[in-house]
Amino acid sequence: MTSPSEVRTGQLARIGFADSRGAARDWAAIGCDDDGLLTALAHAPDPDRAIRTLALLLQPDDELAGDLRAALVSDRALRDRITKVLGASTALGDYLLRHRPEWRELTGDRLDRASPTPDSVVGELAMSADPDQLRVAYQRLLLRLAARDLTTSLPSDVVAAELADLAGGAVESALRIAAAQLGSGVDGVTLAVIGMGKCGGHELNYVSDVDVVFVAEPDVGVSEPEAMRRAAGWAAAMMRVCSAHTAEGTLWPVDAGLRPEGTSGPLVRTVASHRAYYERWAKTWEFQALLKARPIAGDVDLGRRYLEVVTPMVWSASSRPDFVSDVQAMRRRVVDNIPAGRADRQLKLGPGGLRDVEFAVQLLQLVHGRVDPSVRAGNTLGALEALTNGGYVGRDDGADLAAAYRFLRALEHRLQLMHLRRTHVVPTDPEALRALGRSLGFMANPVVELTKTWDRHAREVRRLHEKLFYRPLLDAVARIPGTSGRLSPEAARERLEALGYTDPAAALRHIEALTSGVSRRAAIQRTLLPVLLSWFAEGPNPDLGLLEFRRMSDALGSTPWYLRMLRDESVAAERLAHLLATSTYAASLLSRDPEATALLASDAELQPRTEGALRKQMDAAARRHDDPVAATTAVRATRRRELFRAAAADLLTRTDVTTVGESLSAIASASLSAGLTAVESAIETERGSPMPTRIAVIAVGRLGGREMAYGSDADVLFVHDPIPGVDEHDATSAAFAVANELRRLFALPGPDPVMAVDADLRPEGRQGPLVRTIASYAAYYERWSRVWESQALLRARPVAGDMELGQRFVDLIDPLRYPVDGISAAELVEIRRIKARVDAERLPRGADPSTHLKLGRGGLGDIEWTVQLLQLRYAARHPSLRDTRTLPPLREAARLGLVSEHDAETLAQAWLLASRIRNATMLARGRQTDALPTAPSDRATAAYICGYGVGHTDLLLDDYLRASRRASRVVETVFWS
């Protein structure tokens, strides 16, 4: 036997005490010569906390302390219980210090019996005459439960159910106390309390709000308004009894926020009033909340009548027309509610947390409970078991998910037991983690074991959450061997509808085609589709995503690298799903070049290529062919791949709108350069002699400004310079043939997107020659040039052909576009007149000027004309304004004081937003338009691409109208005044 004085600090440190000196003092104060007690204390979750609290409990040298010392020596079970409780919960230790005789509640005759029944809990709590007595009785029962929980490895769902019964008993007792306080104020009314949330689902935490809904009916001879007034007073008094702070602390808040109309609605309603609200006004989330509703206190018959009314409406919620969008909104709210910086420590809301399990199970219940009553269980584990037995969840998946949920709930229980506080955030402090791990039985290396186990279960929950909706669907349509349950085609269609697929019958056909058979391809598809279907459903058009995926798989399904990439590169697979379910344009490019999916496997592959690299690649592709059609086809194929790279980076938010414009312009420039080389070579071969002239392609418009959109034409001018000594007519004929053939080859129908090479901005427009010599350009500009042509030349730059000739052209036009004295008053009037004519005549009939991105008020045209006017007036004096782009000279004008910083930024932001929307519309529809789309689906997809997320279409419209309105005011000041 070891006496207190003989226990050394080294021994205490070896057996688990962190503060061995303090523990030695506390052990001496306990004054109990028993190795068994010391060992029990050393095995407590927090040995230092346990020994310190036990010493305080025994500090008064009285008969009670003597009885406790004797019991600790003789009663091993008591010793184990009290040390575990004191080491796991500071709050329960404080309770025992306030009520020292309560240690007897942990003796064998009190705990070595069956679990308490709801009736026995109510009976014990009902003896409480006031709130203080109720709190003491409640904590007494909580102490008993915690002792059994910590020493007998009670399953977490059993603990949660008992906690829910304990809460129900407390509410019943609080109702009686409130009635006694109000006296005759509760006469003439019948009241029932409906448990919601975790309390209603028999899965309450140690500390949690108790969610309730109140229902009442008047007695005979009492008017309904008077009865509701009395019932509301009774309900409010009951809530105060539970939540008020007294000398014995508080129980928990009673939250009636889930009632109809929330906190804005009446606290109490009749059954008929509840029915009317749910039939007419309730949203999907309110029916989800009713999944767990059950009477917990008050009049039992009234509570049963309430459930008989609302339950049928719960199980028909999935047939509501707004069911899908409501469910998606609920998912977004869950994610949005994660506190910043705490997601990785959140047991409830974080990835792989409790809410992932609960949300998945509840959604499956709502979808299938309408036709299958067996899945209408009120609590998560019961519902999961029913869904598994019904074949909606695979048996292994169901078992793994249940095990993970039980562990997470046990971890949550131990976390809250420490201080009896409502928390779901796992601490980072090593000592707190050590105590938490030991309370769960991890004794060898508590922190490491706890962390690893938690991480393993969280990853499993996240994985199963992503596939839970879909694996039973695959069992139904693909007849996977070895399963015991099948979904009916009707149930499969309902599930797809719940996920947002508008044509579930077609989706089922695609799934069956992809997964049927015993081939390796089908096996991999069966592995991929559960996750891919969920990723498709997160986009704005899941039907498109699945359809395009089937097309790609049909084309490449047996290609080794494709199967391997989709199986092993989860990033690539997720990106592919996102693109296919979002962008008709990207899907169209992939349908012509499925192998481009390889670009999605790496961030580096999504980086835009430099123009120099593009020129080398396209030139090499063209040189492999002697035939100009084949050469240009090779160039166009390379262009198609690069367009997909740009679109993918754009859709995956790896780039911004200005970079997109630069990338698309570089692709067009390199294409023109390689195509021109191929055509010149072919014509030289046909002529049997070298070209008699040098040719340069001058970019103008958006190509010249490096601001191309996905649907932009390549606006160009063709200039040539005959070789000295050749016939000028022959040179011009050869140059015309080259320009004409180049335009024809890029416009040929085929598998690649057409690139329209548009030369309409040339002198005299369509009526003028397609190609001119540089001397002819000089003569024209000297004699005939108008101010609008000077304006068009502001964006001119050489992009292909003889770059020395291109630079000579630039030197020729610089005095026109940057006039030394700016522009005259007459020219200013002319520019404004032309702009007014463009605004009046070119806006399509019926188009809304407020939403036309190019020609509308405050649109791209307004802003670009304003910047170009500044350049015409001031670029000669300020060379820094000489830039073919829009935003750099605008911001430079602000720096120079030609416009205010505020006005420049207003124009810049409007230009960026309009350009982004224009690109997004092309990505969404696969067709260019200059107006905000009017079709709801197109506008929603464009908003999604612009970063507004699903369901935020109105924000896009509001932001554009605001930006364009502000830009229009600046244009009015800078351009027109």
PDB file of N, CA, C and O in Angstrom, residues 498-526:
ATOM      1  N   ALA A 498     -34.705  15.449 -58.376  1.00  0.00           N
ATOM      2  CA  ALA A 498     -34.338  16.128 -57.143  1.00  0.00           C
ATOM      3  C   ALA A 498     -32.972  16.780 -57.242  1.00  0.00           C
ATOM      4  O   ALA A 498     -32.690  17.771 -56.578  1.00  0.00           O
ATOM      5  N   LEU A 499     -32.126  16.239 -58.104  1.00  0.00           N
ATOM      6  CA  LEU A 499     -30.781  16.791 -58.260  1.00  0.00           C
ATOM      7  C   LEU A 499     -30.724  17.906 -59.277  1.00  0.00           C
ATOM      8  O   LEU A 499     -29.688  18.546 -59.437  1.00  0.00           O
ATOM      9  N   GLY A 500     -31.819  18.147 -60.010  1.00  0.00           N
ATOM     10  CA  GLY A 500     -31.834  19.247 -60.954  1.00  0.00           C
ATOM     11  C   GLY A 500     -31.811  18.849 -62.409  1.00  0.00           C
ATOM     12  O   GLY A 500     -31.712  19.711 -63.280  1.00  0.00           O
ATOM     13  N   TYR A 501     -31.900  17.551 -62.714  1.00  0.00           N
ATOM     14  CA  TYR A 501     -31.941  17.116 -64.112  1.00  0.00           C
ATOM     15  C   TYR A 501     -33.362  17.327 -64.641  1.00  0.00           C
ATOM     16  O   TYR A 501     -34.329  16.812 -64.083  1.00  0.00           O
ATOM     17  N   THR A 502     -33.484  18.090 -65.719  1.00  0.00           N
ATOM     18  CA  THR A 502     -34.806  18.423 -66.240  1.00  0.00           C
ATOM     19  C   THR A 502     -35.377  17.330 -67.125  1.00  0.00           C
ATOM     20  O   THR A 502     -36.585  17.300 -67.359  1.00  0.00           O
ATOM     21  N   ASP A 503     -34.524  16.435 -67.635  1.00  0.00           N
ATOM     22  CA  ASP A 503     -34.983  15.322 -68.472  1.00  0.00           C
ATOM     23  C   ASP A 503     -34.433  14.024 -67.899  1.00  0.00           C
ATOM     24  O   ASP A 503     -33.499  13.432 -68.440  1.00  0.00           O
ATOM     25  N   PRO A 504     -34.989  13.564 -66.775  1.00  0.00           N
ATOM     26  CA  PRO A 504     -34.429  12.384 -66.109  1.00  0.00           C
ATOM     27  C   PRO A 504     -34.502  11.125 -66.956  1.00  0.00           C
ATOM     28  O   PRO A 504     -33.648  10.249 -66.833  1.00  0.00           O
ATOM     29  N   ALA A 505     -35.503  11.020 -67.822  1.00  0.00           N
ATOM     30  CA  ALA A 505     -35.599   9.829 -68.671  1.00  0.00           C
ATOM     31  C   ALA A 505     -34.389   9.745 -69.599  1.00  0.00           C
ATOM     32  O   ALA A 505     -33.781   8.673 -69.763  1.00  0.00           O
ATOM     33  N   ALA A 506     -34.019  10.868 -70.203  1.00  0.00           N
ATOM     34  CA  ALA A 506     -32.833  10.879 -71.060  1.00  0.00           C
ATOM     35  C   ALA A 506     -31.575  10.611 -70.241  1.00  0.00           C
ATOM     36  O   ALA A 506     -30.673   9.886 -70.689  1.00  0.00           O
ATOM     37  N   ALA A 507     -31.517  11.180 -69.036  1.00  0.00           N
ATOM     38  CA  ALA A 507     -30.351  10.939 -68.183  1.00  0.00           C
ATOM     39  C   ALA A 507     -30.205   9.464 -67.854  1.00  0.00           C
ATOM     40  O   ALA A 507     -29.097   8.911 -67.860  1.00  0.00           O
ATOM     41  N   LEU A 508     -31.306   8.802 -67.586  1.00  0.00           N
ATOM     42  CA  LEU A 508     -31.255   7.366 -67.314  1.00  0.00           C
ATOM     43  C   LEU A 508     -30.725   6.585 -68.510  1.00  0.00           C
ATOM     44  O   LEU A 508     -29.949   5.637 -68.356  1.00  0.00           O
ATOM     45  N   ARG A 509     -31.134   6.988 -69.693  1.00  0.00           N
ATOM     46  CA  ARG A 509     -30.630   6.292 -70.890  1.00  0.00           C
ATOM     47  C   ARG A 509     -29.124   6.480 -71.033  1.00  0.00           C
ATOM     48  O   ARG A 509     -28.401   5.531 -71.374  1.00  0.00           O
ATOM     49  N   HIS A 510     -28.653   7.689 -70.765  1.00  0.00           N
ATOM     50  CA  HIS A 510     -27.214   7.926 -70.860  1.00  0.00           C
ATOM     51  C   HIS A 510     -26.459   7.085 -69.825  1.00  0.00           C
ATOM     52  O   HIS A 510     -25.419   6.483 -70.138  1.00  0.00           O
ATOM     53  N   ILE A 511     -26.978   7.046 -68.605  1.00  0.00           N
ATOM     54  CA  ILE A 511     -26.307   6.286 -67.544  1.00  0.00           C
ATOM     55  C   ILE A 511     -26.268   4.806 -67.896  1.00  0.00           C
ATOM     56  O   ILE A 511     -25.243   4.127 -67.726  1.00  0.00           O
ATOM     57  N   GLU A 512     -27.371   4.291 -68.393  1.00  0.00           N
ATOM     58  CA  GLU A 512     -27.419   2.876 -68.750  1.00  0.00           C
ATOM     59  C   GLU A 512     -26.439   2.569 -69.875  1.00  0.00           C
ATOM     60  O   GLU A 512     -25.725   1.562 -69.839  1.00  0.00           O
ATOM     61  N   ALA A 513     -26.375   3.457 -70.866  1.00  0.00           N
ATOM     62  CA  ALA A 513     -25.443   3.232 -71.980  1.00  0.00           C
ATOM     63  C   ALA A 513     -23.999   3.254 -71.498  1.00  0.00           C
ATOM     64  O   ALA A 513     -23.152   2.495 -71.990  1.00  0.00           O
ATOM     65  N   LEU A 514     -23.689   4.103 -70.538  1.00  0.00           N
ATOM     66  CA  LEU A 514     -22.318   4.232 -70.071  1.00  0.00           C
ATOM     67  C   LEU A 514     -21.886   3.084 -69.165  1.00  0.00           C
ATOM     68  O   LEU A 514     -20.703   2.734 -69.120  1.00  0.00           O
ATOM     69  N   THR A 515     -22.820   2.506 -68.408  1.00  0.00           N
ATOM     70  CA  THR A 515     -22.444   1.556 -67.357  1.00  0.00           C
ATOM     71  C   THR A 515     -22.821   0.117 -67.645  1.00  0.00           C
ATOM     72  O   THR A 515     -22.469  -0.775 -66.879  1.00  0.00           O
ATOM     73  N   SER A 516     -23.543  -0.135 -68.725  1.00  0.00           N
ATOM     74  CA  SER A 516     -23.960  -1.509 -69.012  1.00  0.00           C
ATOM     75  C   SER A 516     -22.768  -2.349 -69.445  1.00  0.00           C
ATOM     76  O   SER A 516     -21.828  -1.865 -70.071  1.00  0.00           O
ATOM     77  N   GLY A 517     -22.844  -3.617 -69.113  1.00  0.00           N
ATOM     78  CA  GLY A 517     -21.826  -4.550 -69.574  1.00  0.00           C
ATOM     79  C   GLY A 517     -20.780  -4.849 -68.521  1.00  0.00           C
ATOM     80  O   GLY A 517     -20.814  -4.342 -67.406  1.00  0.00           O
ATOM     81  N   VAL A 518     -19.841  -5.724 -68.911  1.00  0.00           N
ATOM     82  CA  VAL A 518     -18.795  -6.168 -67.978  1.00  0.00           C
ATOM     83  C   VAL A 518     -17.411  -5.728 -68.440  1.00  0.00           C
ATOM     84  O   VAL A 518     -16.405  -6.206 -67.931  1.00  0.00           O
ATOM     85  N   SER A 519     -17.348  -4.819 -69.404  1.00  0.00           N
ATOM     86  CA  SER A 519     -16.061  -4.358 -69.913  1.00  0.00           C
ATOM     87  C   SER A 519     -15.351  -3.493 -68.887  1.00  0.00           C
ATOM     88  O   SER A 519     -15.960  -2.986 -67.929  1.00  0.00           O
ATOM     89  N   ARG A 520     -14.044  -3.321 -69.097  1.00  0.00           N
ATOM     90  CA  ARG A 520     -13.272  -2.429 -68.228  1.00  0.00           C
ATOM     91  C   ARG A 520     -13.823  -1.009 -68.296  1.00  0.00           C
ATOM     92  O   ARG A 520     -13.894  -0.299 -67.290  1.00  0.00           O
ATOM     93  N   ARG A 521     -14.232  -0.602 -69.495  1.00  0.00           N
ATOM     94  CA  ARG A 521     -14.791   0.733 -69.667  1.00  0.00           C
ATOM     95  C   ARG A 521     -16.021   0.911 -68.788  1.00  0.00           C
ATOM     96  O   ARG A 521     -16.160   1.914 -68.085  1.00  0.00           O
ATOM     97  N   ALA A 522     -16.935  -0.063 -68.816  1.00  0.00           N
ATOM     98  CA  ALA A 522     -18.156   0.052 -68.021  1.00  0.00           C
ATOM     99  C   ALA A 522     -17.839   0.071 -66.529  1.00  0.00           C
ATOM    100  O   ALA A 522     -18.460   0.800 -65.757  1.00  0.00           O
ATOM    101  N   ALA A 523     -16.846  -0.737 -66.123  1.00  0.00           N
ATOM    102  CA  ALA A 523     -16.491  -0.780 -64.708  1.00  0.00           C
ATOM    103  C   ALA A 523     -15.958   0.565 -64.232  1.00  0.00           C
ATOM    104  O   ALA A 523     -16.307   1.053 -63.153  1.00  0.00           O
ATOM    105  N   ILE A 524     -15.119   1.191 -65.042  1.00  0.00           N
ATOM    106  CA  ILE A 524     -14.581   2.500 -64.649  1.00  0.00           C
ATOM    107  C   ILE A 524     -15.678   3.551 -64.657  1.00  0.00           C
ATOM    108  O   ILE A 524     -15.738   4.419 -63.784  1.00  0.00           O
ATOM    109  N   GLN A 525     -16.562   3.464 -65.635  1.00  0.00           N
ATOM    110  CA  GLN A 525     -17.664   4.427 -65.672  1.00  0.00           C
ATOM    111  C   GLN A 525     -18.545   4.278 -64.438  1.00  0.00           C
ATOM    112  O   GLN A 525     -19.042   5.274 -63.894  1.00  0.00           O
ATOM    113  N   ARG A 526     -18.747   3.046 -63.983  1.00  0.00           N
ATOM    114  CA  ARG A 526     -19.551   2.851 -62.780  1.00  0.00           C
ATOM    115  C   ARG A 526     -18.876   3.464 -61.562  1.00  0.00           C
ATOM    116  O   ARG A 526     -19.540   3.899 -60.624  1.00  0.00           O
TER     117      ARG A 526
END
